Amino acid sequence: MPVHVIVGSQWGDEGKGKIVDHLSENVDIVARYQGGANAGHTVVIGQQEYILHLIPSGIFNENVICVIGNGVVVDPAALLEEIEMLRSFGLDIKKRLLISHNAHLIMPYHKLLDRLREEQNSRIGTTGRGIGPAYIDKFSRTGIRIVDLLDREVLCKKIKTNLEEKNKVLKQIYGEEELQVDDIIEQYQEFDKLIDEFVTDTSFYLNNALKENKTMLAEGAQGALLDIDHGTYPYVTSSNPTSGGACTGLGIPPTAITKITGIVKAYTTRVGNGPFPTELFGEESDLLRRWGNEFGATTGRPRRCGWFDAMLVRYSARVNGIQEMAITKLDVLSDLSEIPVCTGYRLNGKILKTFPTDEKRLDKLEPMYETLPGWKQTLTEITQYSDLPERAIQYITRLEELTGIPARIISVGARRDQTVFKDV
Ligand code: IMP
């Protein structure tokens, strides 16, 4: 059975939601494999915009089963809000949403600690959704999983043990009030009742589906440069958005993966702190932000904007095994008469062969640019690749040459129908 992995190739916000929604028309299952409610996947259908944080973007296609895998950290409050939002639009998700019993839960102390750590030493610029602290507990083997909700005794014991430690940290380091065990237990038992119908062994489900030759999209959140192992550490998220994360985050074998598509924004953006070699400042940055509506879908923070960085995408292609690109937001560049593209980096006068991931070198890089002519023409109503202006095709072709990845999909607007497929 073919598993098609969709990854963010830059620093997230490449428009994965839209592409996953579009591609899910032709698959049986869409499964999210990492991250949590830090993600904001935007899907626009007709005039309606939907923002998803946890539920896979395939949910709008009624024949698709959506899976939240074991690699995701689930905030029950955010999940219930999202389920409610979908129901309010008349979407029937009964029997269409499955949540892994092994997924870890975001607890109130995770969100609190995330916020306090950022306030005291705001280095990363996290989304404040408790992601880092939840993954810390997962890896220190003290995390609470969805399966623990089933047994009140186990849940109470685990919450108590966690709170003993967390309350000391909250009180002694941050001077905060201690959290009450009973309140949390009550709250999470209530969540259990509400999400129980969706919880199952999703790895078992997915592997059975593999045997039945069902087709599946594995949906990553964030992007490769935010990957805990391969990103611009420490300015990263705490999971593996890269394609390898799809196997561990869903419990499926690497041999099931048949295709990897990298979602690539036609320029570059980043939210939060950290190195960004092609970042623009002042008017140029403001323009891109305005044209591209570059504000975080989860936090509303203005995104930092810059030119397309081919060195970064080549690196992303390497660590993900990207076989084809979906280039998004090409329409945003339509008013520019010239478009610079970063072809590589110089450091201390030498051209670098690979993307450096250490902060010190990344801060000192000199990006090398070439400038391509703009097309100065609206793209938003174009539906055929051959109808794109010649200079837009020239831009796409150059990105293909510089990154070594063929483009397959071009997005020319936020709506589902504003998508152009290039024949390969
Ligand atoms: P965290 O994932 O909330 O811990 O945040 C760590 C870093 O990842 C911060 O720079 C965030 O802005 C960034 N980040 C997390 N999720 C997203 C996302 O969905 N899109 C873009 N950046 C994100």
CSV table of C-alpha atoms and ligand atoms in Angstrom, one decimal:
chain,number,residue,atom,x,y,z
A,1,MET,CA,0.0,0.0,0.0
A,2,PRO,CA,1.4,3.4,-0.9
A,3,VAL,CA,2.1,5.8,1.9
A,4,HIS,CA,2.6,9.3,0.6
A,5,VAL,CA,4.4,11.5,3.1
A,6,ILE,CA,3.8,15.3,3.1
A,7,VAL,CA,6.5,17.3,4.8
A,8,GLY,CA,7.1,21.0,5.4
A,9,SER,CA,10.4,21.8,3.7
A,10,GLN,CA,11.3,25.1,5.4
A,11,TRP,CA,10.3,26.5,8.9
A,12,GLY,CA,6.7,25.4,8.7
A,13,ASP,CA,3.7,27.4,7.5
A,14,GLU,CA,4.4,26.3,3.9
A,15,GLY,CA,0.7,25.6,3.3
A,16,LYS,CA,0.6,21.8,4.1
A,17,GLY,CA,-3.0,22.0,5.2
A,18,LYS,CA,-4.2,23.2,1.8
A,19,ILE,CA,-2.2,20.6,-0.2
A,20,VAL,CA,-3.2,17.7,2.2
A,21,ASP,CA,-6.8,18.7,1.8
A,22,HIS,CA,-6.5,18.7,-1.9
A,23,LEU,CA,-4.6,15.4,-2.2
A,24,SER,CA,-6.9,13.6,0.3
A,25,GLU,CA,-9.6,13.5,-2.3
A,26,ASN,CA,-7.9,10.5,-3.7
A,27,VAL,CA,-6.9,8.6,-0.6
A,28,ASP,CA,-8.5,6.4,2.1
A,29,ILE,CA,-6.6,7.7,5.2
A,30,VAL,CA,-4.8,10.8,6.3
A,31,ALA,CA,-2.6,10.4,9.4
A,32,ARG,CA,-0.8,13.1,11.4
A,33,TYR,CA,2.4,11.9,12.9
A,34,GLN,CA,4.0,14.5,15.2
A,35,GLY,CA,3.7,17.9,16.9
A,36,GLY,CA,0.6,19.1,18.7
A,37,ALA,CA,-1.7,22.1,18.8
A,38,ASN,CA,1.4,24.2,18.0
A,39,ALA,CA,0.5,23.6,14.3
A,40,GLY,CA,-2.1,25.7,12.4
A,41,HIS,CA,-3.2,24.1,9.2
A,42,THR,CA,-5.4,26.3,7.1
A,43,VAL,CA,-7.9,24.9,4.7
A,44,VAL,CA,-10.1,27.2,2.6
A,45,ILE,CA,-13.2,25.7,0.9
A,46,GLY,CA,-15.3,28.2,-1.0
A,47,GLN,CA,-15.5,31.3,1.1
A,48,GLN,CA,-15.0,29.4,4.4
A,49,GLU,CA,-11.6,29.2,6.2
A,50,TYR,CA,-10.9,26.4,8.7
A,51,ILE,CA,-7.9,26.3,10.9
A,52,LEU,CA,-6.9,22.8,12.3
A,53,HIS,CA,-4.3,22.3,15.0
A,54,LEU,CA,-4.5,18.5,15.7
A,55,ILE,CA,-7.1,16.9,13.3
A,56,PRO,CA,-5.6,16.0,9.9
A,57,SER,CA,-6.5,18.2,7.0
A,58,GLY,CA,-8.2,15.3,5.2
A,59,ILE,CA,-11.2,15.7,7.5
A,60,PHE,CA,-13.1,17.7,4.9
A,61,ASN,CA,-13.3,14.8,2.5
A,62,GLU,CA,-16.0,12.6,3.8
A,63,ASN,CA,-14.7,9.3,2.6
A,64,VAL,CA,-11.4,9.8,4.4
A,65,ILE,CA,-10.5,8.3,7.8
A,66,CYS,CA,-8.3,10.7,9.8
A,67,VAL,CA,-5.8,9.4,12.3
A,68,ILE,CA,-3.9,11.2,15.1
A,69,GLY,CA,-0.8,9.0,15.6
A,70,ASN,CA,1.2,8.0,18.6
A,71,GLY,CA,3.8,10.6,17.8
A,72,VAL,CA,1.4,13.5,18.3
A,73,VAL,CA,1.1,15.2,21.7
A,74,VAL,CA,-2.6,15.7,22.3
A,75,ASP,CA,-4.1,18.7,24.2
A,76,PRO,CA,-7.6,17.4,25.0
A,77,ALA,CA,-9.0,20.9,25.4
A,78,ALA,CA,-7.7,21.9,22.0
A,79,LEU,CA,-8.9,18.7,20.4
A,80,LEU,CA,-12.4,19.1,21.8
A,81,GLU,CA,-12.6,22.7,20.7
A,82,GLU,CA,-11.6,21.5,17.2
A,83,ILE,CA,-14.2,18.7,17.2
A,84,GLU,CA,-16.8,21.2,18.3
A,85,MET,CA,-15.7,23.7,15.5
A,86,LEU,CA,-16.1,21.0,12.9
A,87,ARG,CA,-19.5,19.8,14.2
A,88,SER,CA,-20.7,23.4,14.2
A,89,PHE,CA,-20.1,23.4,10.4
A,90,GLY,CA,-22.2,20.3,10.1
A,91,LEU,CA,-19.2,17.9,9.6
A,92,ASP,CA,-19.9,14.4,10.7
A,93,ILE,CA,-16.6,13.0,12.2
A,94,LYS,CA,-18.1,10.0,14.0
A,95,LYS,CA,-16.2,6.9,12.9
A,96,ARG,CA,-13.9,9.1,10.8
A,97,LEU,CA,-11.5,10.2,13.5
A,98,LEU,CA,-9.1,7.8,15.2
A,99,ILE,CA,-6.7,8.7,18.0
A,100,SER,CA,-3.8,6.6,19.1
A,101,HIS,CA,-4.0,5.2,22.6
A,102,ASN,CA,-0.3,5.7,22.8
A,103,ALA,CA,-0.3,9.4,22.1
A,104,HIS,CA,1.0,11.5,25.0
A,105,LEU,CA,-1.3,14.0,26.6
A,106,ILE,CA,-0.5,17.7,27.1
A,107,MET,CA,-1.2,18.4,30.7
A,108,PRO,CA,-1.9,21.8,32.3
A,109,TYR,CA,1.6,21.9,33.8
A,110,HIS,CA,3.1,21.5,30.3
A,111,LYS,CA,1.5,24.7,29.1
A,112,LEU,CA,2.3,26.5,32.3
A,113,LEU,CA,6.0,25.5,32.2
A,114,ASP,CA,6.2,26.3,28.5
A,115,ARG,CA,5.0,29.8,29.2
A,116,LEU,CA,7.1,30.4,32.3
A,117,ARG,CA,10.3,29.2,30.6
A,118,GLU,CA,9.7,31.5,27.7
A,119,GLU,CA,8.9,34.4,30.0
A,120,GLN,CA,12.0,33.9,32.0
A,121,ASN,CA,14.3,33.3,29.1
A,122,SER,CA,12.5,33.9,25.9
A,123,ARG,CA,15.0,32.3,23.6
A,124,ILE,CA,13.0,30.1,21.3
A,125,GLY,CA,9.7,32.0,20.9
A,126,THR,CA,7.6,28.9,21.3
A,127,THR,CA,3.8,28.8,20.6
A,128,GLY,CA,3.2,28.3,24.3
A,129,ARG,CA,1.2,25.1,23.7
A,130,GLY,CA,3.2,23.0,26.1
A,131,ILE,CA,4.9,21.0,23.3
A,132,GLY,CA,8.5,21.0,24.6
A,133,PRO,CA,7.5,20.1,28.2
A,134,ALA,CA,5.2,17.3,27.0
A,135,TYR,CA,8.0,15.8,24.9
A,136,ILE,CA,10.4,16.2,27.8
A,137,ASP,CA,8.1,14.0,29.9
A,138,LYS,CA,7.7,11.5,27.1
A,139,PHE,CA,11.4,11.0,26.7
A,140,SER,CA,12.0,11.0,30.5
A,141,ARG,CA,9.4,8.3,30.6
A,142,THR,CA,7.1,10.1,33.0
A,143,GLY,CA,4.5,11.2,30.4
A,144,ILE,CA,0.8,10.5,30.6
A,145,ARG,CA,-0.7,8.7,27.6
A,146,ILE,CA,-4.2,8.5,26.4
A,147,VAL,CA,-4.3,4.9,27.4
A,148,ASP,CA,-3.8,6.0,31.0
A,149,LEU,CA,-7.1,7.8,31.0
A,150,LEU,CA,-8.9,4.4,30.9
A,151,ASP,CA,-7.8,3.4,34.4
A,152,ARG,CA,-8.5,5.9,37.1
A,153,GLU,CA,-6.0,4.3,39.5
A,154,VAL,CA,-3.2,4.5,37.0
A,155,LEU,CA,-4.1,8.0,36.0
A,156,CYS,CA,-4.3,9.3,39.6
A,157,LYS,CA,-0.9,7.7,40.5
A,158,LYS,CA,0.8,9.2,37.4
A,159,ILE,CA,-0.7,12.6,37.8
A,160,LYS,CA,0.3,12.6,41.5
A,161,THR,CA,3.9,11.6,40.8
A,162,ASN,CA,4.2,14.2,38.1
A,163,LEU,CA,2.7,17.0,40.2
A,164,GLU,CA,5.1,16.3,43.1
A,165,GLU,CA,7.9,17.2,40.9
A,166,LYS,CA,6.2,19.9,38.8
A,167,ASN,CA,4.8,21.7,41.9
A,168,LYS,CA,8.3,22.0,43.3
A,169,VAL,CA,9.5,23.5,40.1
A,170,LEU,CA,6.5,25.8,39.8
A,171,LYS,CA,6.8,27.0,43.4
A,172,GLN,CA,10.6,27.1,44.0
A,173,ILE,CA,11.8,28.2,40.6
A,174,TYR,CA,9.0,30.3,39.3
A,175,GLY,CA,7.2,31.4,42.5
A,176,GLU,CA,3.9,30.1,41.1
A,177,GLU,CA,0.9,28.6,42.9
A,178,GLU,CA,0.9,24.8,43.1
A,179,LEU,CA,-1.5,22.9,40.9
A,180,GLN,CA,-4.2,20.7,42.5
A,181,VAL,CA,-4.1,17.0,41.8
A,182,ASP,CA,-7.8,16.5,42.1
A,183,ASP,CA,-8.8,19.3,39.7
A,184,ILE,CA,-6.6,17.8,37.0
A,185,ILE,CA,-7.8,14.3,37.6
A,186,GLU,CA,-11.5,15.4,37.3
A,187,GLN,CA,-10.7,17.4,34.2
A,188,TYR,CA,-9.0,14.6,32.4
A,189,GLN,CA,-11.6,12.0,33.4
A,190,GLU,CA,-14.1,14.3,31.8
A,191,PHE,CA,-12.0,14.5,28.7
A,192,ASP,CA,-11.8,10.7,28.6
A,193,LYS,CA,-15.6,10.4,28.4
A,194,LEU,CA,-15.7,12.9,25.5
A,195,ILE,CA,-12.8,11.4,23.4
A,196,ASP,CA,-13.3,7.7,24.3
A,197,GLU,CA,-15.2,6.9,21.0
A,198,PHE,CA,-12.1,8.0,18.9
A,199,VAL,CA,-9.4,6.2,20.8
A,200,THR,CA,-7.9,3.0,19.4
A,201,ASP,CA,-4.6,1.2,18.5
A,202,THR,CA,-4.0,3.2,15.4
A,203,SER,CA,-0.7,1.4,14.5
A,204,PHE,CA,-2.8,-1.8,14.3
A,205,TYR,CA,-5.5,-0.1,12.3
A,206,LEU,CA,-2.9,1.5,9.9
A,207,ASN,CA,-1.0,-1.8,9.3
A,208,ASN,CA,-4.2,-3.7,8.6
A,209,ALA,CA,-5.1,-1.0,6.2
A,210,LEU,CA,-1.7,-1.4,4.6
A,211,LYS,CA,-2.4,-5.1,4.1
A,212,GLU,CA,-5.7,-4.2,2.4
A,213,ASN,CA,-3.9,-1.9,0.0
A,214,LYS,CA,-5.6,1.2,1.2
A,215,THR,CA,-3.9,4.5,0.3
A,216,MET,CA,-2.7,6.9,2.9
A,217,LEU,CA,-1.2,10.4,3.3
A,218,ALA,CA,1.1,10.9,6.3
A,219,GLU,CA,0.8,14.5,7.3
A,220,GLY,CA,3.7,16.3,8.9
A,221,ALA,CA,3.4,19.4,11.0
A,222,GLN,CA,5.9,22.3,11.2
A,223,GLY,CA,8.9,21.9,8.8
A,224,ALA,CA,12.3,20.2,8.4
A,225,LEU,CA,14.3,23.2,9.7
A,226,LEU,CA,12.3,23.0,13.0
A,227,ASP,CA,13.2,19.3,13.4
A,228,ILE,CA,14.7,18.5,16.8
A,229,ASP,CA,17.5,16.5,15.1
A,230,HIS,CA,17.9,18.3,11.7
A,231,GLY,CA,16.7,21.8,12.3
A,232,THR,CA,18.4,25.0,13.4
A,233,TYR,CA,18.8,23.7,17.0
A,234,PRO,CA,18.0,25.0,19.6
A,235,TYR,CA,15.5,27.1,17.7
A,236,VAL,CA,13.3,24.1,16.8
A,237,THR,CA,10.3,22.3,17.9
A,238,SER,CA,10.6,19.1,20.0
A,239,SER,CA,9.6,16.5,17.5
A,240,ASN,CA,10.6,15.1,14.1
A,241,PRO,CA,8.6,16.8,11.3
A,242,THR,CA,11.0,15.2,8.8
A,243,SER,CA,9.8,12.2,6.8
A,244,GLY,CA,11.4,9.6,9.2
A,245,GLY,CA,9.0,10.9,11.9
A,246,ALA,CA,6.1,9.4,9.9
A,247,CYS,CA,7.2,5.8,10.7
A,248,THR,CA,7.9,6.3,14.4
A,249,GLY,CA,4.9,8.7,14.8
A,250,LEU,CA,2.4,6.3,13.2
A,251,GLY,CA,3.9,2.8,13.9
A,252,ILE,CA,4.3,1.9,10.2
A,253,PRO,CA,7.3,0.4,8.5
A,254,PRO,CA,9.7,2.6,6.3
A,255,THR,CA,9.1,0.1,3.5
A,256,ALA,CA,5.5,1.3,3.3
A,257,ILE,CA,6.5,4.7,2.1
A,258,THR,CA,6.3,5.1,-1.6
A,259,LYS,CA,6.4,8.9,-2.1
A,260,ILE,CA,7.6,12.0,-0.3
A,261,THR,CA,6.4,15.4,-1.3
A,262,GLY,CA,8.0,18.5,0.1
A,263,ILE,CA,5.8,21.6,0.5
A,264,VAL,CA,7.9,24.6,-0.4
A,265,LYS,CA,6.7,28.2,-0.1
A,266,ALA,CA,7.8,30.3,-3.1
A,267,TYR,CA,9.7,32.5,-0.6
A,268,THR,CA,10.7,31.8,3.0
A,269,THR,CA,9.1,32.6,6.4
A,270,ARG,CA,9.8,31.8,10.0
A,271,VAL,CA,7.9,32.4,13.3
A,272,GLY,CA,9.7,32.6,16.5
A,273,ASN,CA,13.4,33.2,17.1
A,274,GLY,CA,16.5,31.7,15.4
A,275,PRO,CA,18.7,32.0,12.4
A,276,PHE,CA,17.2,33.0,9.0
A,277,PRO,CA,19.8,33.7,6.4
A,278,THR,CA,17.6,35.3,3.7
A,279,GLU,CA,15.5,37.3,6.1
A,280,LEU,CA,14.2,40.7,4.9
A,281,PHE,CA,13.6,43.7,7.1
A,282,GLY,CA,11.7,46.9,6.8
A,283,GLU,CA,9.5,47.6,3.8
A,284,GLU,CA,10.4,44.5,1.7
A,285,SER,CA,9.5,42.3,4.6
A,286,ASP,CA,6.3,44.2,5.4
A,287,LEU,CA,5.2,43.8,1.8
A,288,LEU,CA,5.7,40.1,1.7
A,289,ARG,CA,3.9,39.8,5.0
A,290,ARG,CA,1.0,41.8,3.8
A,291,TRP,CA,0.7,40.1,0.4
A,292,GLY,CA,1.1,36.6,1.9
A,293,ASN,CA,-1.0,37.3,5.0
A,294,GLU,CA,2.0,36.0,7.0
A,295,PHE,CA,0.6,35.9,10.5
A,296,GLY,CA,0.7,32.7,12.6
A,297,ALA,CA,-2.4,30.6,12.3
A,298,THR,CA,-2.0,29.5,15.9
A,299,THR,CA,-0.6,32.5,17.7
A,300,GLY,CA,-1.4,35.3,15.3
A,301,ARG,CA,2.3,36.4,15.5
A,302,PRO,CA,3.7,38.2,12.5
A,303,ARG,CA,5.9,35.8,10.5
A,304,ARG,CA,9.4,36.9,9.6
A,305,CYS,CA,9.7,37.0,5.8
A,306,GLY,CA,12.6,36.5,3.3
A,307,TRP,CA,13.6,35.3,-0.2
A,308,PHE,CA,13.5,31.7,-1.3
A,309,ASP,CA,16.6,29.9,-0.1
A,310,ALA,CA,17.6,27.0,-2.4
A,311,MET,CA,20.5,26.0,-0.1
A,312,LEU,CA,18.0,25.4,2.7
A,313,VAL,CA,15.6,23.5,0.5
A,314,ARG,CA,18.4,21.3,-0.9
A,315,TYR,CA,19.3,20.4,2.7
A,316,SER,CA,15.6,19.7,3.4
A,317,ALA,CA,15.5,17.4,0.3
A,318,ARG,CA,18.5,15.5,1.7
A,319,VAL,CA,17.2,14.9,5.2
A,320,ASN,CA,13.6,14.1,4.0
A,321,GLY,CA,14.3,12.3,0.7
A,322,ILE,CA,11.9,14.7,-1.1
A,323,GLN,CA,11.0,13.4,-4.5
A,324,GLU,CA,8.7,16.3,-5.7
A,325,MET,CA,7.8,19.7,-4.6
A,326,ALA,CA,4.5,21.5,-4.1
A,327,ILE,CA,5.3,25.2,-4.5
A,328,THR,CA,2.9,27.3,-2.6
A,329,LYS,CA,2.0,31.0,-2.5
A,330,LEU,CA,3.5,31.7,-5.9
A,331,ASP,CA,0.7,34.3,-6.4
A,332,VAL,CA,2.1,36.3,-3.5
A,333,LEU,CA,5.2,37.3,-5.6
A,334,SER,CA,3.1,38.5,-8.5
A,335,ASP,CA,3.6,42.3,-7.9
A,336,LEU,CA,7.4,42.2,-7.8
A,337,SER,CA,9.4,43.3,-10.9
A,338,GLU,CA,12.4,41.3,-9.7
A,339,ILE,CA,12.7,38.4,-7.4
A,340,PRO,CA,16.0,37.5,-5.7
A,341,VAL,CA,16.6,33.8,-5.0
A,342,CYS,CA,19.4,32.6,-2.7
A,343,THR,CA,21.5,30.0,-4.5
A,344,GLY,CA,24.0,29.2,-1.7
A,345,TYR,CA,26.1,30.7,1.1
A,346,ARG,CA,29.5,32.2,1.7
A,347,LEU,CA,31.2,32.0,5.0
A,348,ASN,CA,34.6,33.8,5.5
A,349,GLY,CA,34.9,34.2,1.8
A,350,LYS,CA,34.4,30.4,1.1
A,351,ILE,CA,31.4,28.9,-0.6
A,352,LEU,CA,29.7,26.4,1.7
A,353,LYS,CA,28.9,22.9,0.4
A,354,THR,CA,26.2,22.0,2.9
A,355,PHE,CA,23.7,23.8,5.1
A,356,PRO,CA,25.3,24.5,8.5
A,357,THR,CA,23.0,23.9,11.5
A,358,ASP,CA,25.0,25.5,14.2
A,359,GLU,CA,23.9,28.9,15.4
A,360,LYS,CA,27.3,30.6,15.2
A,361,ARG,CA,27.9,29.8,11.5
A,362,LEU,CA,24.3,30.4,10.5
A,363,ASP,CA,24.5,33.9,12.0
A,364,LYS,CA,27.6,34.8,10.0
A,365,LEU,CA,26.6,33.5,6.6
A,366,GLU,CA,26.4,35.6,3.5
A,367,PRO,CA,23.7,34.4,1.2
A,368,MET,CA,24.5,34.6,-2.5
A,369,TYR,CA,21.6,35.8,-4.7
A,370,GLU,CA,20.6,35.7,-8.3
A,371,THR,CA,17.7,37.9,-9.4
A,372,LEU,CA,14.9,36.6,-11.6
A,373,PRO,CA,12.4,38.8,-13.5
A,374,GLY,CA,9.0,39.0,-12.0
A,375,TRP,CA,5.9,38.3,-14.1
A,376,LYS,CA,3.7,41.2,-12.8
A,377,GLN,CA,0.5,39.3,-13.6
A,378,THR,CA,-2.2,37.9,-11.4
A,379,LEU,CA,-2.1,34.1,-11.1
A,380,THR,CA,-5.1,33.4,-8.9
A,381,GLU,CA,-7.5,32.3,-11.6
A,382,ILE,CA,-5.0,30.1,-13.5
A,383,THR,CA,-5.9,26.4,-13.5
A,384,GLN,CA,-3.5,25.0,-16.2
A,385,TYR,CA,0.3,25.0,-15.9
A,386,SER,CA,0.7,26.0,-19.5
A,387,ASP,CA,-1.4,29.2,-18.8
A,388,LEU,CA,1.1,30.5,-16.2
A,389,PRO,CA,3.1,33.5,-17.4
A,390,GLU,CA,6.4,32.6,-19.0
A,391,ARG,CA,8.3,34.3,-16.3
A,392,ALA,CA,6.5,32.5,-13.6
A,393,ILE,CA,7.4,29.2,-15.3
A,394,GLN,CA,11.0,30.5,-15.5
A,395,TYR,CA,10.9,31.1,-11.7
A,396,ILE,CA,9.6,27.6,-11.1
A,397,THR,CA,12.1,26.0,-13.4
A,398,ARG,CA,14.9,27.8,-11.7
A,399,LEU,CA,13.8,26.6,-8.3
A,400,GLU,CA,13.7,23.1,-9.7
A,401,GLU,CA,17.2,23.4,-11.0
A,402,LEU,CA,18.6,25.0,-7.8
A,403,THR,CA,17.0,22.5,-5.5
A,404,GLY,CA,17.3,19.4,-7.7
A,405,ILE,CA,13.6,18.6,-7.1
A,406,PRO,CA,10.9,18.5,-9.7
A,407,ALA,CA,7.8,20.7,-9.0
A,408,ARG,CA,4.5,18.8,-9.3
A,409,ILE,CA,1.9,21.1,-7.7
A,410,ILE,CA,1.8,24.9,-7.8
A,411,SER,CA,-0.6,26.7,-5.5
A,412,VAL,CA,-1.8,30.1,-6.7
A,413,GLY,CA,-4.2,31.0,-3.9
A,414,ALA,CA,-5.6,29.8,-0.6
A,415,ARG,CA,-8.7,28.1,-2.0
A,416,ARG,CA,-8.8,24.4,-2.9
A,417,ASP,CA,-9.5,25.1,-6.5
A,418,GLN,CA,-6.5,27.5,-6.8
A,419,THR,CA,-4.1,24.6,-7.5
A,420,VAL,CA,-2.3,23.8,-10.7
A,421,PHE,CA,-0.8,20.4,-11.4
A,422,LYS,CA,2.2,20.1,-13.6
A,423,ASP,CA,2.4,17.0,-15.7
A,424,VAL,CA,5.5,15.0,-15.1
B,1,IMP,P1,7.0,25.0,20.0
B,1,IMP,O1,6.8,23.9,18.9
B,1,IMP,O2,5.7,25.6,20.4
B,1,IMP,O3,7.8,24.4,21.1
B,1,IMP,O4,7.8,26.2,19.3
B,1,IMP,C1,9.2,26.0,18.9
B,1,IMP,C2,9.5,26.7,17.6
B,1,IMP,O5,8.7,26.2,16.6
B,1,IMP,C3,9.1,28.2,17.7
B,1,IMP,O6,10.0,29.0,16.9
B,1,IMP,C4,7.7,28.2,17.0
B,1,IMP,O7,7.4,29.5,16.5
B,1,IMP,C5,7.9,27.2,15.9
B,1,IMP,N1,6.7,26.5,15.5
B,1,IMP,C6,6.0,25.6,16.2
B,1,IMP,N2,4.9,25.2,15.5
B,1,IMP,C7,5.0,25.8,14.3
B,1,IMP,C8,4.1,25.8,13.2
B,1,IMP,O8,3.2,25.1,13.0
B,1,IMP,N3,4.5,26.7,12.2
B,1,IMP,C9,5.6,27.5,12.3
B,1,IMP,N4,6.4,27.5,13.3
B,1,IMP,C10,6.1,26.7,14.4
